[in-house]
mmCIF file of C-alpha atoms in Angstrom:
data_model
loop_
_atom_site.group_PDB
_atom_site.id
_atom_site.type_symbol
_atom_site.label_atom_id
_atom_site.label_comp_id
_atom_site.label_asym_id
_atom_site.label_seq_id
_atom_site.Cartn_x
_atom_site.Cartn_y
_atom_site.Cartn_z
ATOM 1 C CA MET V 1 0.001 -0.009 -0.004
ATOM 2 C CA SER V 2 1.405 3.414 -0.972
ATOM 3 C CA VAL V 3 1.890 6.267 1.496
ATOM 4 C CA ALA V 4 -1.028 8.128 -0.131
ATOM 5 C CA GLN V 5 -3.277 5.056 0.173
ATOM 6 C CA ILE V 6 -2.317 4.578 3.818
ATOM 7 C CA GLY V 7 -3.172 8.221 4.502
ATOM 8 C CA ARG V 8 -6.571 7.911 2.845
ATOM 9 C CA TRP V 9 -7.286 4.695 4.737
ATOM 10 C CA LYS V 10 -6.506 6.368 8.094
ATOM 11 C CA VAL V 11 -8.866 9.275 7.305
ATOM 12 C CA TRP V 12 -11.667 6.860 6.312
ATOM 13 C CA ALA V 13 -11.123 4.733 9.443
ATOM 14 C CA ALA V 14 -11.341 7.783 11.671
ATOM 15 C CA LEU V 15 -14.515 8.953 9.933
ATOM 16 C CA SER V 16 -16.119 5.501 10.222
ATOM 17 C CA ALA V 17 -15.370 5.366 13.948
ATOM 18 C CA ALA V 18 -16.970 8.770 14.412
ATOM 19 C CA LEU V 19 -20.093 7.710 12.532
ATOM 20 C CA VAL V 20 -20.476 4.555 14.640
ATOM 21 C CA GLY V 21 -20.783 6.699 17.757
ATOM 22 C CA LEU V 22 -23.185 9.161 16.166
ATOM 23 C CA THR V 23 -26.793 8.977 17.424
ATOM 24 C CA LEU V 24 -29.245 10.071 14.771
ATOM 25 C CA PRO V 25 -32.320 12.018 15.877
ATOM 26 C CA THR V 26 -35.527 10.026 16.218
ATOM 27 C CA LEU V 27 -38.192 11.018 13.730
ATOM 28 C CA ALA V 28 -41.385 12.120 15.445
ATOM 29 C CA ALA V 29 -44.563 13.930 14.497
ATOM 30 C CA THR V 30 -44.506 17.655 15.071
ATOM 31 C CA PRO V 31 -46.824 18.506 17.998
ATOM 32 C CA ALA V 32 -50.045 20.216 16.956
ATOM 33 C CA SER V 33 -49.901 23.978 17.251
ATOM 34 C CA ALA V 34 -51.891 25.652 19.993
ATOM 35 C CA THR V 35 -55.293 26.816 18.792
ATOM 36 C CA THR V 36 -57.776 29.385 19.978
ATOM 37 C CA THR V 37 -61.523 28.904 19.704
ATOM 38 C CA ALA V 38 -64.607 30.949 20.445
ATOM 39 C CA TYR V 39 -65.353 28.518 23.277
ATOM 40 C CA ASP V 40 -62.155 29.121 25.258
ATOM 41 C CA SER V 41 -63.604 31.883 27.422
ATOM 42 C CA THR V 42 -66.892 30.085 27.956
ATOM 43 C CA TYR V 43 -67.199 26.327 27.422
ATOM 44 C CA TYR V 44 -63.520 25.553 28.043
ATOM 45 C CA LYS V 45 -62.739 28.320 30.528
ATOM 46 C CA ASN V 46 -61.974 25.859 33.361
ATOM 47 C CA ALA V 47 -59.605 23.837 31.182
ATOM 48 C CA VAL V 48 -57.554 26.416 29.310
ATOM 49 C CA GLY V 49 -53.975 26.596 30.587
ATOM 50 C CA LYS V 50 -53.953 23.179 32.252
ATOM 51 C CA THR V 51 -52.008 20.034 31.326
ATOM 52 C CA GLY V 52 -51.815 16.359 32.271
ATOM 53 C CA THR V 53 -54.312 14.831 34.682
ATOM 54 C CA SER V 54 -55.574 18.285 35.656
ATOM 55 C CA LEU V 55 -56.561 19.042 32.064
ATOM 56 C CA LYS V 56 -58.109 15.591 31.603
ATOM 57 C CA SER V 57 -60.155 15.963 34.793
ATOM 58 C CA SER V 58 -61.372 19.440 33.842
ATOM 59 C CA LEU V 59 -62.389 18.324 30.353
ATOM 60 C CA HIS V 60 -64.195 15.296 31.790
ATOM 61 C CA THR V 61 -66.282 17.552 34.008
ATOM 62 C CA ILE V 62 -67.052 19.900 31.095
ATOM 63 C CA ILE V 63 -68.070 17.298 28.494
ATOM 64 C CA SER V 64 -69.978 15.064 30.926
ATOM 65 C CA SER V 65 -72.831 17.566 30.807
ATOM 66 C CA GLN V 66 -74.513 15.815 27.931
ATOM 67 C CA SER V 67 -77.964 14.985 26.580
ATOM 68 C CA LYS V 68 -78.337 11.320 25.640
ATOM 69 C CA ILE V 69 -80.268 9.919 22.684
ATOM 70 C CA SER V 70 -81.630 6.458 21.949
ATOM 71 C CA TYR V 71 -79.895 4.010 19.632
ATOM 72 C CA ASP V 72 -82.823 4.225 17.206
ATOM 73 C CA ALA V 73 -82.441 8.018 17.131
ATOM 74 C CA VAL V 74 -78.813 7.598 16.061
ATOM 75 C CA TRP V 75 -79.957 6.676 12.521
ATOM 76 C CA ASN V 76 -81.499 10.064 11.851
ATOM 77 C CA ALA V 77 -78.802 11.910 13.761
ATOM 78 C CA LEU V 78 -76.080 10.440 11.531
ATOM 79 C CA LYS V 79 -77.958 11.588 8.454
ATOM 80 C CA VAL V 80 -77.368 15.116 9.748
ATOM 81 C CA THR V 81 -73.930 14.863 11.378
ATOM 82 C CA ASP V 82 -72.362 12.867 8.506
ATOM 83 C CA GLN V 83 -74.084 14.649 5.649
ATOM 84 C CA ASP V 84 -72.078 14.994 2.437
ATOM 85 C CA PRO V 85 -71.335 18.729 2.081
ATOM 86 C CA ASN V 86 -71.554 18.336 -1.708
ATOM 87 C CA ASN V 87 -74.773 16.298 -1.767
ATOM 88 C CA THR V 88 -77.295 16.797 1.021
ATOM 89 C CA ALA V 89 -79.083 13.568 0.060
ATOM 90 C CA ASN V 90 -76.031 11.502 1.031
ATOM 91 C CA VAL V 91 -73.762 10.737 3.984
ATOM 92 C CA ILE V 92 -69.975 10.327 3.894
ATOM 93 C CA LEU V 93 -68.897 6.903 5.121
ATOM 94 C CA LEU V 94 -66.034 6.444 7.572
ATOM 95 C CA TYR V 95 -63.057 4.315 6.450
ATOM 96 C CA SER V 96 -64.014 4.476 2.740
ATOM 97 C CA GLY V 97 -64.946 8.134 2.151
ATOM 98 C CA THR V 98 -67.816 6.941 -0.048
ATOM 99 C CA SER V 99 -70.834 9.216 -0.487
ATOM 100 C CA ARG V 100 -73.990 7.103 -0.142
ATOM 101 C CA SER V 101 -77.692 7.832 -0.073
ATOM 102 C CA LYS V 102 -79.119 8.545 3.361
ATOM 103 C CA THR V 103 -81.973 6.152 2.542
ATOM 104 C CA LEU V 104 -79.581 3.180 2.300
ATOM 105 C CA ASN V 105 -79.238 2.698 6.036
ATOM 106 C CA GLY V 106 -79.672 -0.847 7.253
ATOM 107 C CA GLY V 107 -77.905 -4.181 7.441
ATOM 108 C CA ALA V 108 -77.739 -5.440 3.855
ATOM 109 C CA VAL V 109 -74.814 -5.424 1.449
ATOM 110 C CA GLY V 110 -74.626 -1.949 -0.063
ATOM 111 C CA ASN V 111 -76.171 -0.335 3.033
ATOM 112 C CA TRP V 112 -74.488 1.816 5.656
ATOM 113 C CA ASN V 113 -74.878 1.241 9.383
ATOM 114 C CA ARG V 114 -73.785 2.659 12.767
ATOM 115 C CA GLU V 115 -70.105 2.116 13.456
ATOM 116 C CA HIS V 116 -68.948 2.330 17.067
ATOM 117 C CA VAL V 117 -65.394 3.616 16.648
ATOM 118 C CA TRP V 118 -64.753 2.730 20.306
ATOM 119 C CA ALA V 119 -65.929 -0.875 19.940
ATOM 120 C CA GLN V 120 -68.917 -1.753 22.149
ATOM 121 C CA SER V 121 -67.170 -4.852 23.501
ATOM 122 C CA HIS V 122 -64.271 -2.796 24.858
ATOM 123 C CA GLY V 123 -66.088 -1.971 28.066
ATOM 124 C CA ASP V 124 -69.263 -3.974 27.384
ATOM 125 C CA PHE V 125 -71.542 -0.943 27.019
ATOM 126 C CA GLY V 126 -73.574 -2.239 24.092
ATOM 127 C CA THR V 127 -76.063 0.160 22.558
ATOM 128 C CA ALA V 128 -77.599 1.585 25.730
ATOM 129 C CA ALA V 129 -77.988 5.355 25.997
ATOM 130 C CA GLY V 130 -74.594 6.711 27.029
ATOM 131 C CA PRO V 131 -71.368 5.407 25.458
ATOM 132 C CA GLY V 132 -73.406 3.129 23.200
ATOM 133 C CA THR V 133 -75.189 6.093 21.616
ATOM 134 C CA ASP V 134 -72.590 8.858 21.924
ATOM 135 C CA LEU V 135 -72.472 10.557 18.540
ATOM 136 C CA HIS V 136 -68.935 11.752 19.087
ATOM 137 C CA HIS V 137 -67.719 8.226 18.283
ATOM 138 C CA LEU V 138 -70.583 6.905 16.122
ATOM 139 C CA ARG V 139 -70.180 7.225 12.363
ATOM 140 C CA ALA V 140 -71.918 6.039 9.221
ATOM 141 C CA ALA V 141 -69.914 3.190 7.675
ATOM 142 C CA ASP V 142 -70.382 0.597 4.938
ATOM 143 C CA VAL V 143 -71.897 -2.571 6.392
ATOM 144 C CA GLN V 144 -69.183 -4.893 5.065
ATOM 145 C CA VAL V 145 -66.304 -2.572 5.960
ATOM 146 C CA ASN V 146 -67.772 -2.154 9.440
ATOM 147 C CA SER V 147 -67.869 -5.940 9.788
ATOM 148 C CA ILE V 148 -64.226 -6.233 8.706
ATOM 149 C CA ARG V 149 -63.182 -3.705 11.334
ATOM 150 C CA GLY V 150 -65.257 -5.542 13.958
ATOM 151 C CA ASN V 151 -63.947 -4.751 17.443
ATOM 152 C CA LYS V 152 -60.274 -4.550 16.482
ATOM 153 C CA ASP V 153 -57.898 -2.059 18.058
ATOM 154 C CA PHE V 154 -56.190 0.525 15.873
ATOM 155 C CA ASP V 155 -52.648 0.218 14.514
ATOM 156 C CA ASN V 156 -50.697 0.523 11.278
ATOM 157 C CA GLY V 157 -50.329 -2.280 8.762
ATOM 158 C CA GLY V 158 -52.078 -5.310 7.402
ATOM 159 C CA SER V 159 -53.793 -6.222 4.152
ATOM 160 C CA ALA V 160 -55.907 -3.886 2.031
ATOM 161 C CA VAL V 161 -59.568 -3.667 3.052
ATOM 162 C CA SER V 162 -62.019 -4.406 0.262
ATOM 163 C CA GLY V 163 -64.391 -1.479 -0.190
ATOM 164 C CA ALA V 164 -62.201 0.965 1.734
ATOM 165 C CA PRO V 165 -59.184 1.988 -0.372
ATOM 166 C CA GLY V 166 -56.268 3.073 1.803
ATOM 167 C CA SER V 167 -57.476 1.128 4.848
ATOM 168 C CA TYR V 168 -55.675 -1.999 6.085
ATOM 169 C CA THR V 169 -56.316 -4.754 8.609
ATOM 170 C CA ASP V 170 -54.752 -7.821 10.163
ATOM 171 C CA SER V 171 -55.868 -10.324 12.790
ATOM 172 C CA ASN V 172 -56.137 -7.843 15.648
ATOM 173 C CA SER V 173 -55.906 -4.291 14.323
ATOM 174 C CA PHE V 174 -57.342 -1.874 11.793
ATOM 175 C CA GLU V 175 -55.731 1.072 10.017
ATOM 176 C CA PRO V 176 -58.147 3.624 8.496
ATOM 177 C CA ARG V 177 -57.302 5.561 5.360
ATOM 178 C CA ASP V 178 -55.155 8.662 5.859
ATOM 179 C CA ALA V 179 -58.106 11.087 5.628
ATOM 180 C CA ASP V 180 -59.790 9.372 8.600
ATOM 181 C CA LYS V 181 -56.805 8.714 10.855
ATOM 182 C CA GLY V 182 -57.068 11.906 12.892
ATOM 183 C CA ASP V 183 -60.855 11.604 13.132
ATOM 184 C CA VAL V 184 -60.513 8.111 14.610
ATOM 185 C CA ALA V 185 -57.819 9.195 17.064
ATOM 186 C CA ARG V 186 -59.831 12.149 18.353
ATOM 187 C CA MET V 187 -62.994 10.055 18.705
ATOM 188 C CA ILE V 188 -61.154 7.379 20.706
ATOM 189 C CA LEU V 189 -59.498 9.922 22.997
ATOM 190 C CA TYR V 190 -62.790 11.792 23.475
ATOM 191 C CA MET V 191 -64.281 8.549 24.818
ATOM 192 C CA ALA V 192 -61.314 8.102 27.175
ATOM 193 C CA VAL V 193 -61.966 11.526 28.708
ATOM 194 C CA ARG V 194 -65.764 11.405 28.704
ATOM 195 C CA TYR V 195 -66.128 7.965 30.364
ATOM 196 C CA GLU V 196 -64.012 7.786 33.504
ATOM 197 C CA GLY V 197 -65.927 5.186 35.488
ATOM 198 C CA ASP V 198 -67.755 7.663 37.713
ATOM 199 C CA ASP V 199 -71.197 6.829 36.296
ATOM 200 C CA ALA V 200 -72.820 3.538 35.271
ATOM 201 C CA TRP V 201 -70.132 2.812 32.674
ATOM 202 C CA ALA V 202 -66.589 1.467 32.669
ATOM 203 C CA ASP V 203 -63.504 3.677 32.808
ATOM 204 C CA LEU V 204 -62.400 3.759 29.177
ATOM 205 C CA GLU V 205 -58.667 4.286 28.604
ATOM 206 C CA PRO V 206 -56.213 4.051 25.688
ATOM 207 C CA ASN V 207 -53.216 1.736 25.944
ATOM 208 C CA GLU V 208 -50.523 0.122 23.804
ATOM 209 C CA SER V 209 -52.208 -3.232 23.275
ATOM 210 C CA THR V 210 -53.936 -4.520 20.140
ATOM 211 C CA SER V 211 -55.436 -7.494 21.975
ATOM 212 C CA ASN V 212 -57.818 -5.755 24.352
ATOM 213 C CA GLY V 213 -60.842 -7.945 23.726
ATOM 214 C CA SER V 214 -63.625 -7.098 26.195
ATOM 215 C CA VAL V 215 -61.573 -5.000 28.632
ATOM 216 C CA PRO V 216 -62.347 -1.238 28.605
ATOM 217 C CA PHE V 217 -59.156 -0.282 26.772
ATOM 218 C CA MET V 218 -58.356 0.649 23.196
ATOM 219 C CA GLY V 219 -54.974 0.667 21.496
ATOM 220 C CA ARG V 220 -52.599 1.658 20.213
ATOM 221 C CA LEU V 221 -52.152 5.014 21.980
ATOM 222 C CA SER V 222 -48.793 5.887 20.432
ATOM 223 C CA ILE V 223 -50.241 5.347 16.952
ATOM 224 C CA LEU V 224 -53.392 7.342 17.747
ATOM 225 C CA LYS V 225 -51.200 10.239 18.860
ATOM 226 C CA GLN V 226 -49.315 10.072 15.564
ATOM 227 C CA TRP V 227 -52.583 10.038 13.616
ATOM 228 C CA ASN V 228 -53.841 13.082 15.498
ATOM 229 C CA GLU V 229 -50.735 14.995 14.349
ATOM 230 C CA GLN V 230 -50.753 13.569 10.844
ATOM 231 C CA ASP V 231 -54.398 14.357 10.049
ATOM 232 C CA PRO V 232 -55.591 17.657 11.622
ATOM 233 C CA PRO V 233 -59.323 18.351 12.034
ATOM 234 C CA SER V 234 -61.058 18.923 8.701
ATOM 235 C CA ALA V 235 -63.997 21.226 7.935
ATOM 236 C CA PHE V 236 -66.212 18.094 7.893
ATOM 237 C CA GLU V 237 -65.035 17.072 11.375
ATOM 238 C CA GLU V 238 -65.400 20.593 12.769
ATOM 239 C CA ARG V 239 -68.941 20.934 11.368
ATOM 240 C CA ARG V 240 -69.822 17.557 12.858
ATOM 241 C CA ASN V 241 -68.605 18.685 16.279
ATOM 242 C CA ASP V 242 -70.736 21.826 16.038
ATOM 243 C CA VAL V 243 -73.862 19.928 14.980
ATOM 244 C CA ILE V 244 -73.582 17.420 17.809
ATOM 245 C CA TYR V 245 -73.069 20.279 20.266
ATOM 246 C CA THR V 246 -75.907 22.515 19.078
ATOM 247 C CA SER V 247 -78.520 19.978 17.916
ATOM 248 C CA TYR V 248 -78.077 16.755 19.867
ATOM 249 C CA GLN V 249 -75.842 16.270 22.897
ATOM 250 C CA GLY V 250 -74.853 19.760 24.059
ATOM 251 C CA ASN V 251 -71.207 18.693 24.495
ATOM 252 C CA ARG V 252 -68.136 18.953 22.312
ATOM 253 C CA ASN V 253 -65.147 16.812 21.396
ATOM 254 C CA PRO V 254 -62.337 18.946 22.865
ATOM 255 C CA PHE V 255 -59.691 17.328 20.644
ATOM 256 C CA VAL V 256 -61.409 18.615 17.515
ATOM 257 C CA ASP V 257 -61.271 22.125 18.961
ATOM 258 C CA HIS V 258 -57.804 21.701 20.515
ATOM 259 C CA PRO V 259 -55.872 18.815 18.894
ATOM 260 C CA GLU V 260 -52.769 19.894 20.858
ATOM 261 C CA TRP V 261 -54.521 18.801 24.072
ATOM 262 C CA VAL V 262 -53.861 15.184 23.075
ATOM 263 C CA GLU V 263 -50.147 15.676 23.694
ATOM 264 C CA ALA V 264 -50.856 17.838 26.740
ATOM 265 C CA ILE V 265 -52.657 14.892 28.401
ATOM 266 C CA TRP V 266 -50.846 11.831 27.016
#
């Protein structure tokens, strides 16, 4: 080896050693920016400025003041809350984004039905007035797609879902299409704040499992947090929050108004 080659080899060896010890930054979603809403000085006045368990407790108290509707009444409510902004005769279906006639609600192939985003079995609340009829996590969805999702937890990955382009599923988890990821995350985390076990229902909480079965937990929290950052509230989601507040339940999903509160709590 020539003197020049030896010199180059020593430089490369030193550089390689330096690179081995280099720790690259971990890629993470950028936290949602703080927002201001017209409700901050009224509806949210006892929550603004708080973080952690204090914020969660304050929001629970605020959103627990809620009118409840029957499961039968959910049909007509979804025709209003999930209305297609470009076609008032239709609803927009969760997971697929399909616009379908409001009259096609039911249980047959080609119909849409009532999807519990926080699965009923995760806390065993069924369809009774309360968590079983809470419009903040009930959405219109294609019957077959709804069946494929079943009561699975949420996570990334799996095989493509027929009838819902961009959605994926495996044996124990479901990944909605990108346009619905934030919606799903904010619905799940709303339920975790609204239902804290201080009424007739279980204490619903997010966790990191995708095998929750009938326990009152829903995963995967780290993925839901990513989805909240990745897919900010849309005009459709914001309108839906307003309609539920003014026309049905009298309470709001705070994470639609303040998506940054997800990180402030979890």
